[in-house]
Short mmCIF file of C-alpha atoms in Angstrom, two decimals:
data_model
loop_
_atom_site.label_atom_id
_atom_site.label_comp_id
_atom_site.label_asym_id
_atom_site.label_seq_id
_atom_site.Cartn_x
_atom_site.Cartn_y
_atom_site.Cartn_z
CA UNK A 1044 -8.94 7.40 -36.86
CA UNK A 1045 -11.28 9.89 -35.50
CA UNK A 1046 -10.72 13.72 -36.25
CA UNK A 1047 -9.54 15.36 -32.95
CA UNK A 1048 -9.68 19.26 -32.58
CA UNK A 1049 -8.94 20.33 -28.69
CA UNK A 1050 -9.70 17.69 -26.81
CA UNK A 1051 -11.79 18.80 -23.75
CA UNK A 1052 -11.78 17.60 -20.17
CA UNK A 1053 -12.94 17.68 -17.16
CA UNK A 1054 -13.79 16.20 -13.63
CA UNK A 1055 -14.41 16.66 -10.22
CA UNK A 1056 -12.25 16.01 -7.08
CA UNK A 1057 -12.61 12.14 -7.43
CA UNK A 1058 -11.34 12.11 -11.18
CA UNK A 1059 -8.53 15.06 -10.51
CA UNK A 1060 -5.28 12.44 -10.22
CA UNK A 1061 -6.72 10.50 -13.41
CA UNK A 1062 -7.46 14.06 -15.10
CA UNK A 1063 -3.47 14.89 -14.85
CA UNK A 1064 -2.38 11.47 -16.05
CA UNK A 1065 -5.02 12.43 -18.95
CA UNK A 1066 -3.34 15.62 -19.62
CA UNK A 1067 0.40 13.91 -19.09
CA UNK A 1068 -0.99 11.51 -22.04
CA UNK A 1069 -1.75 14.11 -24.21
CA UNK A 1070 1.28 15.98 -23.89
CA UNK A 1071 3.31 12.88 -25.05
CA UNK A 1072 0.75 12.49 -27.39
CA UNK A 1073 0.68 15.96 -29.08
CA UNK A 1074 -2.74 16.45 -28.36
CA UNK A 1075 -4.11 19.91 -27.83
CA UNK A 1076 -6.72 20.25 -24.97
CA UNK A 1077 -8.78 22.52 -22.69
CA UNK A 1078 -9.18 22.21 -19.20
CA UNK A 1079 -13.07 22.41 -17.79
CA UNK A 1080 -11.97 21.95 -14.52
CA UNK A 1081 -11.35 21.08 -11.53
CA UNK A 1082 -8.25 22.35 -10.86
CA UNK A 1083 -7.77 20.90 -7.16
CA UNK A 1084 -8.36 17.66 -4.97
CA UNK A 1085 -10.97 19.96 -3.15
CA UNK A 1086 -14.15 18.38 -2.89
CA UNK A 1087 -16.51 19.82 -5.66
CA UNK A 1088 -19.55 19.35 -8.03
CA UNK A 1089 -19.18 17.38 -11.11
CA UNK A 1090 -22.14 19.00 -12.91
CA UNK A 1091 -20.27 22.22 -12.84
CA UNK A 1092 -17.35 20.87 -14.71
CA UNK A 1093 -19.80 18.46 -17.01
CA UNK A 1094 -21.83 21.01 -17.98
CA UNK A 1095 -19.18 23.31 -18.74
CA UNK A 1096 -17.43 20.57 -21.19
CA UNK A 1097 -20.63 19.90 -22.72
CA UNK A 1098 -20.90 23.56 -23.60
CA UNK A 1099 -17.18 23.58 -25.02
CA UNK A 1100 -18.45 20.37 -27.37
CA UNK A 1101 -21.63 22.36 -28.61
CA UNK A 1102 -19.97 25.27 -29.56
CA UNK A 1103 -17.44 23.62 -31.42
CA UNK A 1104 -14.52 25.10 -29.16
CA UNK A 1105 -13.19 21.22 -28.45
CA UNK A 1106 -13.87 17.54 -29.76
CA UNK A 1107 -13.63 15.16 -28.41
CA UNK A 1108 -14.23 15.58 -24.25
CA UNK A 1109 -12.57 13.09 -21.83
CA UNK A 1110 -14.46 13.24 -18.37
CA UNK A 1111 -13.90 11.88 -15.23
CA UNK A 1112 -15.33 11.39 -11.87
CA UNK A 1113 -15.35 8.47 -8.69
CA UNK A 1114 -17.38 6.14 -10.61
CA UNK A 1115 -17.86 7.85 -14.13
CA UNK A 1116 -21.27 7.47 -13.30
CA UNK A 1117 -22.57 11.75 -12.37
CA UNK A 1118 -20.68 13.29 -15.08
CA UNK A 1119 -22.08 10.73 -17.71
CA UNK A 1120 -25.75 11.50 -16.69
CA UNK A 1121 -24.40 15.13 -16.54
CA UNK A 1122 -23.27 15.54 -19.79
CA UNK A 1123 -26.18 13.44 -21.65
CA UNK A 1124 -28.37 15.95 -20.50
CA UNK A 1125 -27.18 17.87 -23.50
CA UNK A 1126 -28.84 16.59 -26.73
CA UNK A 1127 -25.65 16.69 -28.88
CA UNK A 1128 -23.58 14.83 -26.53
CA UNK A 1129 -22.79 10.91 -26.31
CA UNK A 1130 -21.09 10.37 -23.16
CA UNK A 1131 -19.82 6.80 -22.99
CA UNK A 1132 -18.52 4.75 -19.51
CA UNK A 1133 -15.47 3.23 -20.28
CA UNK A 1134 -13.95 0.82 -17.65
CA UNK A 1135 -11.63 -1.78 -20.18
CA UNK A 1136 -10.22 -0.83 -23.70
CA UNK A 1137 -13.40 -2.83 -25.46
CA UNK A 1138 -15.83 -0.75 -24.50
CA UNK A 1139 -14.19 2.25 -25.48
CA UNK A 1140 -13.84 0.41 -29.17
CA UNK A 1141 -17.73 0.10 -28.86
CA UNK A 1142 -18.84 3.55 -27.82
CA UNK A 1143 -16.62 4.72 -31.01
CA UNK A 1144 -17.80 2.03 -33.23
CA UNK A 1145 -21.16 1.63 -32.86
CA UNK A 1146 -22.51 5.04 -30.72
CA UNK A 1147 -20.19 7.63 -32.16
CA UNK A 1148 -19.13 8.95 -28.60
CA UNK A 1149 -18.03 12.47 -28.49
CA UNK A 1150 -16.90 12.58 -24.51
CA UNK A 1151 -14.91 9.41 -23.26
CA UNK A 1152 -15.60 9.09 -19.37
CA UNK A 1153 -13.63 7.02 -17.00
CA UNK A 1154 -14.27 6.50 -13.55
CA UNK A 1155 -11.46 7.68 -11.83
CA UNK A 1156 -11.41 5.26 -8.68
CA UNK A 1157 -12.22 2.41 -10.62
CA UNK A 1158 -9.06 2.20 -12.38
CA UNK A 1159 -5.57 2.52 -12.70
CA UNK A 1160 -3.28 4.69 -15.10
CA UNK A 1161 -2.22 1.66 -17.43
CA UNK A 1162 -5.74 0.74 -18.07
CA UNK A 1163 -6.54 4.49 -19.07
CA UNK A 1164 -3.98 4.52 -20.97
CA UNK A 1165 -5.28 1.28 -23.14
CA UNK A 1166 -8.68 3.06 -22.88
CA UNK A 1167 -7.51 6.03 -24.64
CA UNK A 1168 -5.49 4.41 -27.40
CA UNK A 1169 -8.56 2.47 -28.40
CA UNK A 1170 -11.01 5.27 -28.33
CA UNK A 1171 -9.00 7.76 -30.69
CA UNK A 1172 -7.88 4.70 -32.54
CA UNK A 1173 -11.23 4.17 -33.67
CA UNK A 1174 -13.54 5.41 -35.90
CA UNK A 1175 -17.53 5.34 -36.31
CA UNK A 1176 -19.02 2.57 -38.46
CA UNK A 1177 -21.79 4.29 -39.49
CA UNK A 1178 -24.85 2.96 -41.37
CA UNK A 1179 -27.31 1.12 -39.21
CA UNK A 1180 -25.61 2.56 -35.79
CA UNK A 1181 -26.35 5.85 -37.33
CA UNK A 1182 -29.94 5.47 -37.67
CA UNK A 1183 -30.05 4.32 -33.92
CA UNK A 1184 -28.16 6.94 -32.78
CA UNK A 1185 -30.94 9.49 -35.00
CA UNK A 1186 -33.29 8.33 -32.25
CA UNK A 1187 -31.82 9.13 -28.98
CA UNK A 1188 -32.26 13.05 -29.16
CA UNK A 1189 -35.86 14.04 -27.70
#
């Protein structure tokens, strides 16, 4: 299982009602986490609130991040503009197995219209449920940063 500090998250206006499922999971859960932002329905940027969890990561103030946003798609390329981040789209439980397994993913994003509570619910059980396999993954993952 992977070590969790405070789990970050964030999202825009598009991700908000899949943010406070997130943060109703985590309470049952136990989970510690930080809120990036948004904090409304009100139409915003998601940079502002990607950015901002990516910063939380890099400092070591949270890990992992959860992020969230219409299609998953902005805040992904938003946050892997930082080179220490591994933001992985997650639309069904496998791929959230993946990202852990084989690219070490330190922010889990979802795209908030995309799907429903049940299946983010099966998303996050896999991706804290698993851990990084290491070895060859790891030397792949040695040659993303630029």
């Amino acid at each position: 299982m992977m070590e969790i500090k405070t789990i970050g998250i964030a999202s825009d206006h598009a991700g908000y009602a899949l943010k406070q499922f997130v943060k109703q999971y985590l309470d049952e859960k136990g989970l510690a986490y930080k809120d990036y932002g948004t904090y409304t329905e009100e139409s915003c940027n998601y940079a502002d609130f990607g950015h901002a969890l990516a910063r939380g990561i890099e400092s070591g103030e949270v890990y992992p991040g959860i992020a969230i946003c219409g299609s998953g798609e902005g805040i992904s390329m938003t946050l892997n503009k930082h080179q220490s981040i591994r933001a992985g789209l997650c639309w069904i439980p496998e791929i959230a197995h993946l990202i852990r397994q084989h690219n070490n993913a330190n922010v889990l994003v979802m795209p908030g219209r995309f799907i429903d509570n049940d299946t983010a619910r099966r998303i996050m059980d896999e991706y804290f449920a698993t851990d990084f396999e290491g070895g060859r993954h790891q030397q792949r993952i040695d040659k993303i940063p630029l």
